[in-house]
Amino acid sequence: MAENKNTKSQHISKQEIDRQKQYMQQVADLSLTGRMACVQTYGCQQNENDSRRICGMLKEMGFMFTDDLNQADLIVFNTCAVRENAELKVYGKVGALKHHKRRKPSLKIALCGCMTQQEQVAMTIKRKYPHVDMVFGTHALYRFPEILYRSYQEERVFETESFDGAIAEDLPILRDNPVKAGVSVMYGCNNFCSYCIVPYVRGRERSREKYDVLKEVRQTVESGISEVMLLGQNVNSYAGGCDFADLLSEVAQTPGLRRIRFMTSHPKDISEKLVRTMAEFPNICNQLHLPFQSGNNRVLQVMNRKYTREHYLELITMVRSYLPDVVLSSDVIVGFPGETDAEFEDTLSLVEQVRYDSLFTFIYSKRHGTPAATMEDFATEEDKSRRFGKLLDLQNRISREINESYVGKTFELLIEGAAKHEKAMLAGRTEGNKLVHLKGSEELTGQYINVTITEAQTWSLIGERS
């Protein structure tokens, strides 16, 4: 088991950031035709936020953006390592780009993010995908301008050293969502859950200074965005000159900030002080994502989660004592090595007892280099699929029942724009992050309106303007 040590946050020097800005100018000065970039992101909201930094740097270097790979002069895949399916999808995408490169030799291809921080992945890319020009890990993201410039000098660049990265401030960021934004408060993780690759690819915990977080939140709100999500692998471990509850309190006092969310919280670290702060400020959303992963104590111990089922349920009781109508979501792993049918039933009973609004459910995915990857497992894939189906059926029923209780009630919605899968409909979210579809003009995007719920579906609601 890896030792849980705190890492003192270090910052990339101003001189180094200035050096990267010089590389931005050098790339901008190159005679490049098109300058169209396509940035695709896989994985968590921390990855999404990293991609916003990449896009910010690209904009400074004169690039415009496209979602069409065929139009792109530069393609960047920001990757995820948490599950095998995400990695396989990236390998498939990268393999297909070989034909793009043949048709367009000037095309530049970059892979970055958590997946590429793994040594065996970087070696595979170097050996089997010669058409990839750049590979860099999470710790080298701030050096992207230098890496890109070197690639234009006909150099194939690999920057995937394994170390606990320092924090880079004062990098440009491109906010492409006019309604809401993520703001990272910390990076890395010290928990070393036995199934999780994150501490190995993101490094140990490093917290941004409170001043830098508050400055970015203020700038984000001044740009016209009214909802901010504070991001970290475990925000409860924030230590940038204060604890997370105090940081949240100060963020909540930012003028013009209408909604604040945060994720992810680890149950072993969540405090009553934090929940009390959530109840104190009306602009801190009445929503909490609190992963439990398994409802069985033996499995939790082998997972190295550092809490018990009983402690987790006590936390839920405490949260609801301050926030009676809190919207709860969680993460669950099905089929962890050694999990029996009886132990899985403990997970089902916990879900039934807590009654989450939604769950993010996953069948266990073996990650090379983690302790769980070497554990014996006697369950078949059929066993795991059967358990997964039972969990989905249970959660679908609970979600539908909770959503039906919303019918006839009125909520304030932040309109996010056109609905993705509902033609001629808008999409908005309640304070509790419930997705609501309604008819209306896209001119309402970014506005707060009152909506009465008229119909409940399993994963969303239908409403009309009050």
Tab-separated table of C-alpha atoms in Angstrom:
chain	number	residue	atom	x	y	z
A	1	MET	CA	0.000	0.000	0.000
A	2	ALA	CA	1.395	3.421	-0.956
A	3	GLU	CA	2.167	5.750	1.901
A	4	ASN	CA	-0.146	8.738	2.158
A	5	LYS	CA	2.161	11.760	2.298
A	6	ASN	CA	1.248	15.384	1.800
A	7	THR	CA	3.199	17.142	-0.920
A	8	LYS	CA	4.053	20.800	-0.460
A	9	SER	CA	2.673	22.734	-3.394
A	10	GLN	CA	5.336	24.128	-5.696
A	11	HIS	CA	4.773	26.620	-8.457
A	12	ILE	CA	6.274	26.937	-11.891
A	13	SER	CA	8.381	30.085	-11.862
A	14	LYS	CA	7.263	33.275	-13.573
A	15	GLN	CA	10.399	33.031	-15.711
A	16	GLU	CA	9.343	29.613	-16.992
A	17	ILE	CA	5.801	30.803	-17.736
A	18	ASP	CA	7.276	33.791	-19.595
A	19	ARG	CA	9.455	31.358	-21.557
A	20	GLN	CA	6.382	29.422	-22.624
A	21	LYS	CA	4.709	32.669	-23.665
A	22	GLN	CA	7.726	33.364	-25.866
A	23	TYR	CA	7.172	29.971	-27.502
A	24	MET	CA	3.534	30.946	-28.067
A	25	GLN	CA	4.753	33.977	-29.980
A	26	GLN	CA	7.269	31.890	-31.935
A	27	VAL	CA	4.526	29.503	-33.049
A	28	ALA	CA	2.292	32.468	-33.920
A	29	ASP	CA	5.133	33.849	-36.079
A	30	LEU	CA	5.441	30.648	-38.110
A	31	SER	CA	3.971	30.723	-41.604
A	32	LEU	CA	1.269	28.135	-40.990
A	33	THR	CA	-1.627	27.710	-43.388
A	34	GLY	CA	-5.056	27.219	-41.911
A	35	ARG	CA	-4.161	27.135	-38.213
A	36	MET	CA	-7.265	25.077	-37.421
A	37	ALA	CA	-7.105	22.985	-34.246
A	38	CYS	CA	-9.367	20.172	-33.106
A	39	VAL	CA	-9.152	19.379	-29.379
A	40	GLN	CA	-11.013	16.292	-28.159
A	41	THR	CA	-11.306	15.487	-24.463
A	42	TYR	CA	-11.898	12.178	-22.705
A	43	GLY	CA	-12.615	11.655	-19.030
A	44	CYS	CA	-13.369	13.868	-16.062
A	45	GLN	CA	-14.115	17.557	-15.653
A	46	GLN	CA	-10.518	18.131	-14.561
A	47	ASN	CA	-9.505	16.933	-18.038
A	48	GLU	CA	-12.099	19.257	-19.565
A	49	ASN	CA	-10.568	22.129	-17.630
A	50	ASP	CA	-7.074	21.161	-18.811
A	51	SER	CA	-8.373	21.254	-22.389
A	52	ARG	CA	-9.632	24.792	-21.810
A	53	ARG	CA	-6.014	25.703	-20.934
A	54	ILE	CA	-4.736	23.996	-24.087
A	55	CYS	CA	-7.278	25.913	-26.160
A	56	GLY	CA	-6.334	29.145	-24.434
A	57	MET	CA	-2.706	28.642	-25.380
A	58	LEU	CA	-3.663	27.676	-28.944
A	59	LYS	CA	-5.721	30.837	-29.327
A	60	GLU	CA	-2.718	32.890	-28.225
A	61	MET	CA	-0.723	31.083	-30.928
A	62	GLY	CA	-3.197	32.145	-33.602
A	63	PHE	CA	-5.265	28.975	-33.962
A	64	MET	CA	-8.967	28.779	-34.656
A	65	PHE	CA	-11.039	25.753	-33.733
A	66	THR	CA	-13.031	23.053	-35.478
A	67	ASP	CA	-14.796	19.840	-34.476
A	68	ASP	CA	-14.080	18.329	-37.906
A	69	LEU	CA	-10.926	16.195	-37.950
A	70	ASN	CA	-10.736	16.587	-41.742
A	71	GLN	CA	-10.429	20.374	-41.459
A	72	ALA	CA	-7.860	20.333	-38.678
A	73	ASP	CA	-4.192	21.244	-39.097
A	74	LEU	CA	-3.562	20.195	-35.494
A	75	ILE	CA	-5.366	17.432	-33.587
A	76	VAL	CA	-5.033	17.106	-29.805
A	77	PHE	CA	-6.465	14.173	-27.859
A	78	ASN	CA	-6.573	14.878	-24.118
A	79	THR	CA	-6.875	11.369	-22.713
A	80	CYS	CA	-8.225	9.504	-19.687
A	81	ALA	CA	-6.682	6.478	-17.945
A	82	VAL	CA	-9.403	5.632	-15.436
A	83	ARG	CA	-11.042	2.862	-17.496
A	84	GLU	CA	-9.836	0.541	-20.219
A	85	ASN	CA	-12.641	1.479	-22.626
A	86	ALA	CA	-11.462	5.094	-22.688
A	87	GLU	CA	-7.942	3.982	-23.610
A	88	LEU	CA	-9.147	1.611	-26.330
A	89	LYS	CA	-11.257	4.371	-27.838
A	90	VAL	CA	-8.206	6.645	-28.023
A	91	TYR	CA	-6.056	3.936	-29.622
A	92	GLY	CA	-8.775	3.430	-32.240
A	93	LYS	CA	-8.988	7.152	-32.975
A	94	VAL	CA	-5.225	7.509	-33.181
A	95	GLY	CA	-4.915	4.515	-35.494
A	96	ALA	CA	-7.465	6.009	-37.877
A	97	LEU	CA	-5.452	9.251	-38.059
A	98	LYS	CA	-2.723	7.452	-40.004
A	99	HIS	CA	-4.818	7.922	-43.155
A	100	HIS	CA	-5.387	11.620	-42.361
A	101	LYS	CA	-1.629	12.081	-42.065
A	102	ARG	CA	-1.009	10.426	-45.431
A	103	ARG	CA	-3.477	12.757	-47.117
A	104	LYS	CA	-2.184	15.782	-45.239
A	105	PRO	CA	1.505	15.379	-44.261
A	106	SER	CA	1.553	18.804	-42.580
A	107	LEU	CA	-1.018	17.646	-40.023
A	108	LYS	CA	0.280	17.636	-36.441
A	109	ILE	CA	-1.076	15.075	-33.958
A	110	ALA	CA	-0.705	15.347	-30.179
A	111	LEU	CA	-1.676	13.025	-27.334
A	112	CYS	CA	-1.699	14.317	-23.782
A	113	GLY	CA	-3.338	13.745	-20.427
A	114	CYS	CA	-3.574	10.914	-17.925
A	115	MET	CA	-3.289	8.026	-20.382
A	116	THR	CA	0.028	9.268	-21.751
A	117	GLN	CA	1.497	9.693	-18.266
A	118	GLN	CA	1.724	5.877	-18.103
A	119	GLU	CA	5.113	4.649	-19.280
A	120	GLN	CA	3.771	1.594	-21.125
A	121	VAL	CA	1.302	3.754	-23.069
A	122	ALA	CA	3.971	6.243	-24.110
A	123	MET	CA	6.183	3.381	-25.304
A	124	THR	CA	3.290	1.861	-27.278
A	125	ILE	CA	2.598	5.176	-29.002
A	126	LYS	CA	6.284	5.672	-29.815
A	127	ARG	CA	6.614	2.174	-31.279
A	128	LYS	CA	3.278	1.537	-32.999
A	129	TYR	CA	2.002	4.989	-33.977
A	130	PRO	CA	4.843	6.809	-35.756
A	131	HIS	CA	2.417	9.356	-37.222
A	132	VAL	CA	1.899	10.873	-33.737
A	133	ASP	CA	4.088	13.971	-33.390
A	134	MET	CA	3.726	14.857	-29.704
A	135	VAL	CA	3.060	12.916	-26.508
A	136	PHE	CA	3.095	14.722	-23.179
A	137	GLY	CA	1.746	13.864	-19.744
A	138	THR	CA	-0.279	15.811	-17.211
A	139	HIS	CA	2.809	17.342	-15.583
A	140	ALA	CA	4.041	18.889	-18.842
A	141	LEU	CA	0.791	20.555	-19.911
A	142	TYR	CA	2.139	24.040	-19.228
A	143	ARG	CA	4.989	23.295	-21.685
A	144	PHE	CA	2.632	22.691	-24.591
A	145	PRO	CA	3.786	25.827	-26.506
A	146	GLU	CA	7.408	24.630	-26.387
A	147	ILE	CA	6.415	21.072	-27.349
A	148	LEU	CA	4.342	22.322	-30.285
A	149	TYR	CA	7.129	24.606	-31.509
A	150	ARG	CA	9.650	21.748	-31.369
A	151	SER	CA	7.288	19.553	-33.398
A	152	TYR	CA	7.229	22.211	-36.113
A	153	GLN	CA	11.014	21.933	-36.209
A	154	GLU	CA	10.505	18.335	-37.468
A	155	GLU	CA	11.157	16.896	-34.025
A	156	ARG	CA	9.060	14.109	-32.527
A	157	VAL	CA	8.490	15.115	-28.913
A	158	PHE	CA	7.854	12.864	-25.910
A	159	GLU	CA	7.558	14.537	-22.494
A	160	THR	CA	6.153	12.014	-20.012
A	161	GLU	CA	8.469	12.124	-17.024
A	162	SER	CA	6.937	10.730	-13.840
A	163	PHE	CA	7.076	13.241	-11.004
A	164	ASP	CA	4.752	15.268	-8.832
A	165	GLY	CA	4.096	18.271	-11.000
A	166	ALA	CA	4.220	21.838	-9.833
A	167	ILE	CA	1.327	24.263	-10.311
A	168	ALA	CA	1.416	26.606	-13.282
A	169	GLU	CA	-0.476	29.870	-12.873
A	170	ASP	CA	-1.098	32.684	-15.333
A	171	LEU	CA	-1.750	30.446	-18.338
A	172	PRO	CA	-4.418	31.585	-20.799
A	173	ILE	CA	-7.757	29.776	-20.741
A	174	LEU	CA	-10.504	29.673	-23.362
A	175	ARG	CA	-14.003	29.396	-21.908
A	176	ASP	CA	-16.191	27.990	-24.674
A	177	ASN	CA	-19.271	27.639	-22.484
A	178	PRO	CA	-20.889	31.051	-21.874
A	179	VAL	CA	-23.006	29.702	-19.009
A	180	LYS	CA	-20.748	27.790	-16.624
A	181	ALA	CA	-17.068	27.047	-16.004
A	182	GLY	CA	-14.783	24.810	-13.996
A	183	VAL	CA	-12.067	26.204	-11.741
A	184	SER	CA	-9.428	23.785	-10.435
A	185	VAL	CA	-8.573	24.273	-6.761
A	186	MET	CA	-6.095	21.398	-6.502
A	187	TYR	CA	-4.440	18.630	-8.486
A	188	GLY	CA	-3.449	15.055	-7.773
A	189	CYS	CA	-4.542	12.605	-5.092
A	190	ASN	CA	-3.062	11.059	-1.940
A	191	ASN	CA	-5.685	8.389	-1.324
A	192	PHE	CA	-4.318	5.488	-3.396
A	193	CYS	CA	-7.580	3.558	-3.640
A	194	SER	CA	-6.450	0.115	-4.738
A	195	TYR	CA	-8.327	0.245	-8.071
A	196	CYS	CA	-7.409	3.788	-9.091
A	197	ILE	CA	-4.657	4.977	-11.435
A	198	VAL	CA	-5.140	8.705	-10.700
A	199	PRO	CA	-2.368	9.173	-8.060
A	200	TYR	CA	0.116	7.569	-10.453
A	201	VAL	CA	-0.754	9.786	-13.427
A	202	ARG	CA	-1.784	13.002	-11.653
A	203	GLY	CA	0.751	12.856	-8.827
A	204	ARG	CA	0.333	13.757	-5.168
A	205	GLU	CA	-2.058	16.447	-3.952
A	206	ARG	CA	-1.063	20.029	-4.689
A	207	SER	CA	-3.383	22.889	-3.765
A	208	ARG	CA	-3.557	26.215	-5.540
A	209	GLU	CA	-3.165	29.247	-3.318
A	210	LYS	CA	-6.452	30.738	-2.156
A	211	TYR	CA	-5.601	34.057	-3.817
A	212	ASP	CA	-5.176	32.393	-7.217
A	213	VAL	CA	-8.460	30.481	-6.938
A	214	LEU	CA	-10.399	33.587	-5.902
A	215	LYS	CA	-8.782	35.613	-8.681
A	216	GLU	CA	-9.791	33.068	-11.343
A	217	VAL	CA	-13.340	32.823	-9.980
A	218	ARG	CA	-13.645	36.620	-10.015
A	219	GLN	CA	-12.317	36.861	-13.584
A	220	THR	CA	-14.663	34.097	-14.688
A	221	VAL	CA	-17.703	35.897	-13.250
A	222	GLU	CA	-16.569	39.225	-14.721
A	223	SER	CA	-16.527	37.539	-18.157
A	224	GLY	CA	-20.276	36.928	-17.823
A	225	ILE	CA	-20.348	33.374	-16.441
A	226	SER	CA	-22.532	32.977	-13.353
A	227	GLU	CA	-22.021	29.294	-12.419
A	228	VAL	CA	-18.670	27.885	-11.308
A	229	MET	CA	-17.682	24.347	-10.353
A	230	LEU	CA	-14.649	23.999	-8.078
A	231	LEU	CA	-12.639	20.962	-9.173
A	232	GLY	CA	-10.229	18.547	-7.533
A	233	GLN	CA	-9.702	14.808	-7.196
A	234	ASN	CA	-10.628	15.294	-3.525
A	235	VAL	CA	-11.628	18.888	-2.811
A	236	ASN	CA	-12.009	18.115	0.905
A	237	SER	CA	-8.216	17.821	1.124
A	238	TYR	CA	-7.679	21.377	-0.135
A	239	ALA	CA	-4.864	23.082	1.785
A	240	GLY	CA	-4.024	26.306	-0.019
A	241	GLY	CA	-3.762	28.468	3.099
A	242	CYS	CA	-7.153	27.437	4.496
A	243	ASP	CA	-9.424	24.398	4.451
A	244	PHE	CA	-11.994	23.758	1.734
A	245	ALA	CA	-14.949	24.994	3.800
A	246	ASP	CA	-13.252	28.367	4.285
A	247	LEU	CA	-12.316	28.550	0.605
A	248	LEU	CA	-15.909	27.758	-0.360
A	249	SER	CA	-17.158	30.482	1.971
A	250	GLU	CA	-14.899	33.078	0.353
A	251	VAL	CA	-15.784	31.953	-3.182
A	252	ALA	CA	-19.484	32.274	-2.271
A	253	GLN	CA	-18.957	35.960	-1.503
A	254	THR	CA	-17.791	36.734	-5.061
A	255	PRO	CA	-20.093	39.474	-6.453
A	256	GLY	CA	-22.288	38.198	-9.293
A	257	LEU	CA	-21.660	34.494	-8.649
A	258	ARG	CA	-25.126	32.901	-8.718
A	259	ARG	CA	-24.252	29.209	-8.418
A	260	ILE	CA	-21.315	27.253	-6.971
A	261	ARG	CA	-20.828	23.497	-7.290
A	262	PHE	CA	-17.840	21.327	-6.406
A	263	MET	CA	-16.538	17.821	-6.952
A	264	THR	CA	-15.280	15.383	-6.009
A	265	SER	CA	-15.655	14.841	-2.245
A	266	HIS	CA	-14.111	11.850	-0.491
A	267	PRO	CA	-16.270	10.500	2.382
A	268	LYS	CA	-13.280	10.083	4.716
A	269	ASP	CA	-12.610	13.834	4.652
A	270	ILE	CA	-16.003	15.519	4.393
A	271	SER	CA	-16.680	17.649	7.468
A	272	GLU	CA	-19.724	19.014	9.240
A	273	LYS	CA	-18.141	22.451	8.825
A	274	LEU	CA	-18.272	22.041	5.045
A	275	VAL	CA	-21.931	20.984	5.061
A	276	ARG	CA	-22.776	23.842	7.427
A	277	THR	CA	-21.117	26.240	4.966
A	278	MET	CA	-23.217	24.790	2.140
A	279	ALA	CA	-26.356	25.517	4.158
A	280	GLU	CA	-25.219	29.033	5.045
A	281	PHE	CA	-24.787	30.455	1.543
A	282	PRO	CA	-27.770	30.383	-0.856
A	283	ASN	CA	-25.535	30.416	-3.945
A	284	ILE	CA	-23.811	27.149	-2.948
A	285	CYS	CA	-25.937	24.610	-4.765
A	286	ASN	CA	-28.039	22.169	-2.797
A	287	GLN	CA	-26.251	19.242	-4.405
A	288	LEU	CA	-23.532	16.822	-3.294
A	289	HIS	CA	-21.586	14.156	-5.176
A	290	LEU	CA	-20.267	11.708	-2.575
A	291	PRO	CA	-18.855	8.460	-4.032
A	292	PHE	CA	-19.352	5.330	-1.921
A	293	GLN	CA	-18.072	2.717	-4.466
A	294	SER	CA	-19.326	-0.306	-2.475
A	295	GLY	CA	-21.826	-0.953	0.302
A	296	ASN	CA	-19.807	-3.794	1.816
A	297	ASN	CA	-17.179	-3.193	4.514
A	298	ARG	CA	-14.795	-5.941	3.423
A	299	VAL	CA	-14.782	-4.651	-0.146
A	300	LEU	CA	-14.336	-1.065	1.052
A	301	GLN	CA	-11.324	-2.143	3.121
A	302	VAL	CA	-9.697	-3.942	0.191
A	303	MET	CA	-10.444	-0.902	-1.966
A	304	ASN	CA	-8.507	1.173	0.642
A	305	ARG	CA	-11.401	3.630	0.924
A	306	LYS	CA	-10.730	4.350	4.647
A	307	TYR	CA	-14.380	4.460	5.781
A	308	THR	CA	-17.096	1.929	6.556
A	309	ARG	CA	-20.652	1.539	5.358
A	310	GLU	CA	-21.861	2.705	8.781
A	311	HIS	CA	-19.730	5.849	8.708
A	312	TYR	CA	-20.907	6.672	5.204
A	313	LEU	CA	-24.562	6.365	6.228
A	314	GLU	CA	-23.883	8.596	9.247
A	315	LEU	CA	-22.493	11.213	6.848
A	316	ILE	CA	-25.652	11.053	4.737
A	317	THR	CA	-27.767	11.572	7.856
A	318	MET	CA	-25.623	14.548	8.860
A	319	VAL	CA	-25.831	16.088	5.378
A	320	ARG	CA	-29.617	15.772	5.293
A	321	SER	CA	-29.916	17.317	8.770
A	322	TYR	CA	-28.497	20.558	7.304
A	323	LEU	CA	-29.794	20.144	3.737
A	324	PRO	CA	-33.076	18.192	3.890
A	325	ASP	CA	-33.738	18.464	0.150
A	326	VAL	CA	-30.152	17.872	-1.008
A	327	VAL	CA	-29.750	16.247	-4.426
A	328	LEU	CA	-27.337	13.333	-3.994
A	329	SER	CA	-25.244	11.508	-6.571
A	330	SER	CA	-22.478	8.949	-6.213
A	331	ASP	CA	-20.051	6.566	-7.937
A	332	VAL	CA	-20.315	2.780	-7.711
A	333	ILE	CA	-17.969	0.034	-8.894
A	334	VAL	CA	-19.548	-3.322	-9.721
A	335	GLY	CA	-17.443	-6.485	-9.811
A	336	PHE	CA	-14.405	-5.367	-7.832
A	337	PRO	CA	-11.964	-8.334	-7.590
A	338	GLY	CA	-13.258	-10.848	-5.053
A	339	GLU	CA	-16.689	-9.265	-4.656
A	340	THR	CA	-19.340	-11.925	-4.037
A	341	ASP	CA	-23.050	-11.831	-4.836
A	342	ALA	CA	-23.802	-11.386	-1.125
A	343	GLU	CA	-21.390	-8.438	-0.879
A	344	PHE	CA	-22.946	-6.881	-3.957
A	345	GLU	CA	-26.352	-7.137	-2.272
A	346	ASP	CA	-24.943	-4.799	0.409
A	347	THR	CA	-24.386	-2.239	-2.343
A	348	LEU	CA	-27.989	-2.612	-3.509
A	349	SER	CA	-29.317	-2.202	0.029
A	350	LEU	CA	-27.256	0.966	0.544
A	351	VAL	CA	-28.609	2.451	-2.683
A	352	GLU	CA	-32.145	1.602	-1.568
A	353	GLN	CA	-31.538	3.159	1.848
A	354	VAL	CA	-29.912	6.404	0.658
A	355	ARG	CA	-32.066	6.866	-2.483
A	356	TYR	CA	-29.699	8.795	-4.748
A	357	ASP	CA	-31.024	11.077	-7.437
A	358	SER	CA	-28.447	9.606	-9.813
A	359	LEU	CA	-25.494	7.227	-9.893
A	360	PHE	CA	-22.409	6.918	-12.046
A	361	THR	CA	-22.030	3.151	-12.317
A	362	PHE	CA	-19.024	1.236	-13.630
A	363	ILE	CA	-17.989	-2.370	-14.028
A	364	TYR	CA	-14.492	-2.708	-12.534
A	365	SER	CA	-11.730	-2.019	-15.043
A	366	LYS	CA	-8.257	-3.411	-14.332
A	367	ARG	CA	-5.581	-0.705	-14.336
A	368	HIS	CA	-1.956	-1.791	-14.796
A	369	GLY	CA	0.191	-0.706	-11.849
A	370	THR	CA	-2.569	-0.574	-9.229
A	371	PRO	CA	-2.806	-3.076	-6.323
A	372	ALA	CA	-6.217	-4.336	-7.475
A	373	ALA	CA	-4.784	-5.406	-10.833
A	374	THR	CA	-3.055	-8.383	-9.170
A	375	MET	CA	-5.971	-9.447	-6.942
A	376	GLU	CA	-7.690	-12.772	-7.529
A	377	ASP	CA	-11.155	-12.576	-9.045
A	378	PHE	CA	-13.551	-15.498	-9.262
A	379	ALA	CA	-16.619	-13.742	-10.708
A	380	THR	CA	-17.303	-14.213	-14.411
A	381	GLU	CA	-18.091	-11.395	-16.818
A	382	GLU	CA	-21.645	-12.744	-16.896
A	383	ASP	CA	-21.816	-12.419	-13.100
A	384	LYS	CA	-20.664	-8.809	-13.271
A	385	SER	CA	-23.059	-7.924	-16.091
A	386	ARG	CA	-25.954	-9.462	-14.159
A	387	ARG	CA	-25.069	-7.442	-11.055
A	388	PHE	CA	-24.657	-4.299	-13.133
A	389	GLY	CA	-28.116	-4.796	-14.637
A	390	LYS	CA	-29.685	-5.191	-11.178
A	391	LEU	CA	-28.045	-1.976	-9.997
A	392	LEU	CA	-29.230	-0.044	-13.055
A	393	ASP	CA	-32.795	-1.336	-12.664
A	394	LEU	CA	-32.843	-0.294	-9.012
A	395	GLN	CA	-31.396	3.166	-9.618
A	396	ASN	CA	-33.661	3.786	-12.616
A	397	ARG	CA	-36.692	3.072	-10.436
A	398	ILE	CA	-35.473	5.363	-7.648
A	399	SER	CA	-34.551	8.173	-10.063
A	400	ARG	CA	-37.960	7.968	-11.703
A	401	GLU	CA	-39.762	8.021	-8.344
A	402	ILE	CA	-37.777	11.054	-7.164
A	403	ASN	CA	-38.349	12.883	-10.452
A	404	GLU	CA	-42.088	12.214	-10.293
A	405	SER	CA	-42.154	14.090	-6.977
A	406	TYR	CA	-41.047	17.212	-8.889
A	407	VAL	CA	-44.171	17.357	-11.087
A	408	GLY	CA	-46.258	20.437	-10.348
A	409	LYS	CA	-43.431	22.228	-8.520
A	410	THR	CA	-41.649	25.368	-9.729
A	411	PHE	CA	-37.873	25.732	-9.861
A	412	GLU	CA	-35.373	28.347	-10.991
A	413	LEU	CA	-33.536	27.127	-14.084
A	414	LEU	CA	-30.281	28.279	-15.621
A	415	ILE	CA	-30.804	27.867	-19.370
A	416	GLU	CA	-27.768	26.201	-20.969
A	417	GLY	CA	-28.882	26.307	-24.617
A	418	ALA	CA	-30.448	23.969	-27.143
A	419	ALA	CA	-31.165	20.449	-25.898
A	420	LYS	CA	-28.784	17.843	-27.315
A	421	HIS	CA	-31.304	15.112	-28.041
A	422	GLU	CA	-34.666	16.909	-27.918
A	423	LYS	CA	-35.493	18.775	-31.128
A	424	ALA	CA	-36.793	22.345	-30.799
A	425	MET	CA	-36.271	22.241	-27.017
A	426	LEU	CA	-34.066	24.114	-24.593
A	427	ALA	CA	-32.076	22.510	-21.778
A	428	GLY	CA	-31.607	23.990	-18.346
A	429	ARG	CA	-30.653	22.847	-14.869
A	430	THR	CA	-32.075	23.375	-11.442
A	431	GLU	CA	-29.959	24.326	-8.465
A	432	GLY	CA	-29.820	20.580	-7.703
A	433	ASN	CA	-28.438	19.947	-11.219
A	434	LYS	CA	-31.632	18.283	-12.490
A	435	LEU	CA	-31.811	18.432	-16.289
A	436	VAL	CA	-35.035	20.066	-17.537
A	437	HIS	CA	-36.229	20.367	-21.135
A	438	LEU	CA	-38.666	23.080	-22.209
A	439	LYS	CA	-39.794	24.989	-25.259
A	440	GLY	CA	-38.297	28.422	-25.812
A	441	SER	CA	-35.879	30.599	-27.742
A	442	GLU	CA	-32.127	30.079	-27.578
A	443	GLU	CA	-31.928	33.769	-26.709
A	444	LEU	CA	-32.723	32.640	-23.164
A	445	THR	CA	-29.308	30.913	-22.920
A	446	GLY	CA	-27.499	32.079	-19.796
A	447	GLN	CA	-30.660	33.442	-18.175
A	448	TYR	CA	-32.361	32.304	-14.992
A	449	ILE	CA	-36.086	31.653	-15.363
A	450	ASN	CA	-38.791	29.986	-13.298
A	451	VAL	CA	-40.129	26.747	-14.741
A	452	THR	CA	-42.974	24.505	-13.565
A	453	ILE	CA	-42.341	20.781	-14.019
A	454	THR	CA	-45.068	19.100	-16.084
A	455	GLU	CA	-43.632	15.637	-16.736
A	456	ALA	CA	-41.052	13.312	-15.197
A	457	GLN	CA	-38.707	11.000	-17.042
A	458	THR	CA	-36.055	8.703	-15.592
A	459	TRP	CA	-33.070	10.958	-16.258
A	460	SER	CA	-34.675	14.333	-16.982
A	461	LEU	CA	-37.748	16.487	-16.483
A	462	ILE	CA	-40.093	18.365	-18.817
A	463	GLY	CA	-41.285	21.834	-17.853
A	464	GLU	CA	-42.844	25.046	-19.033
A	465	ARG	CA	-42.040	28.623	-18.195
A	466	SER	CA	-44.015	29.916	-15.214
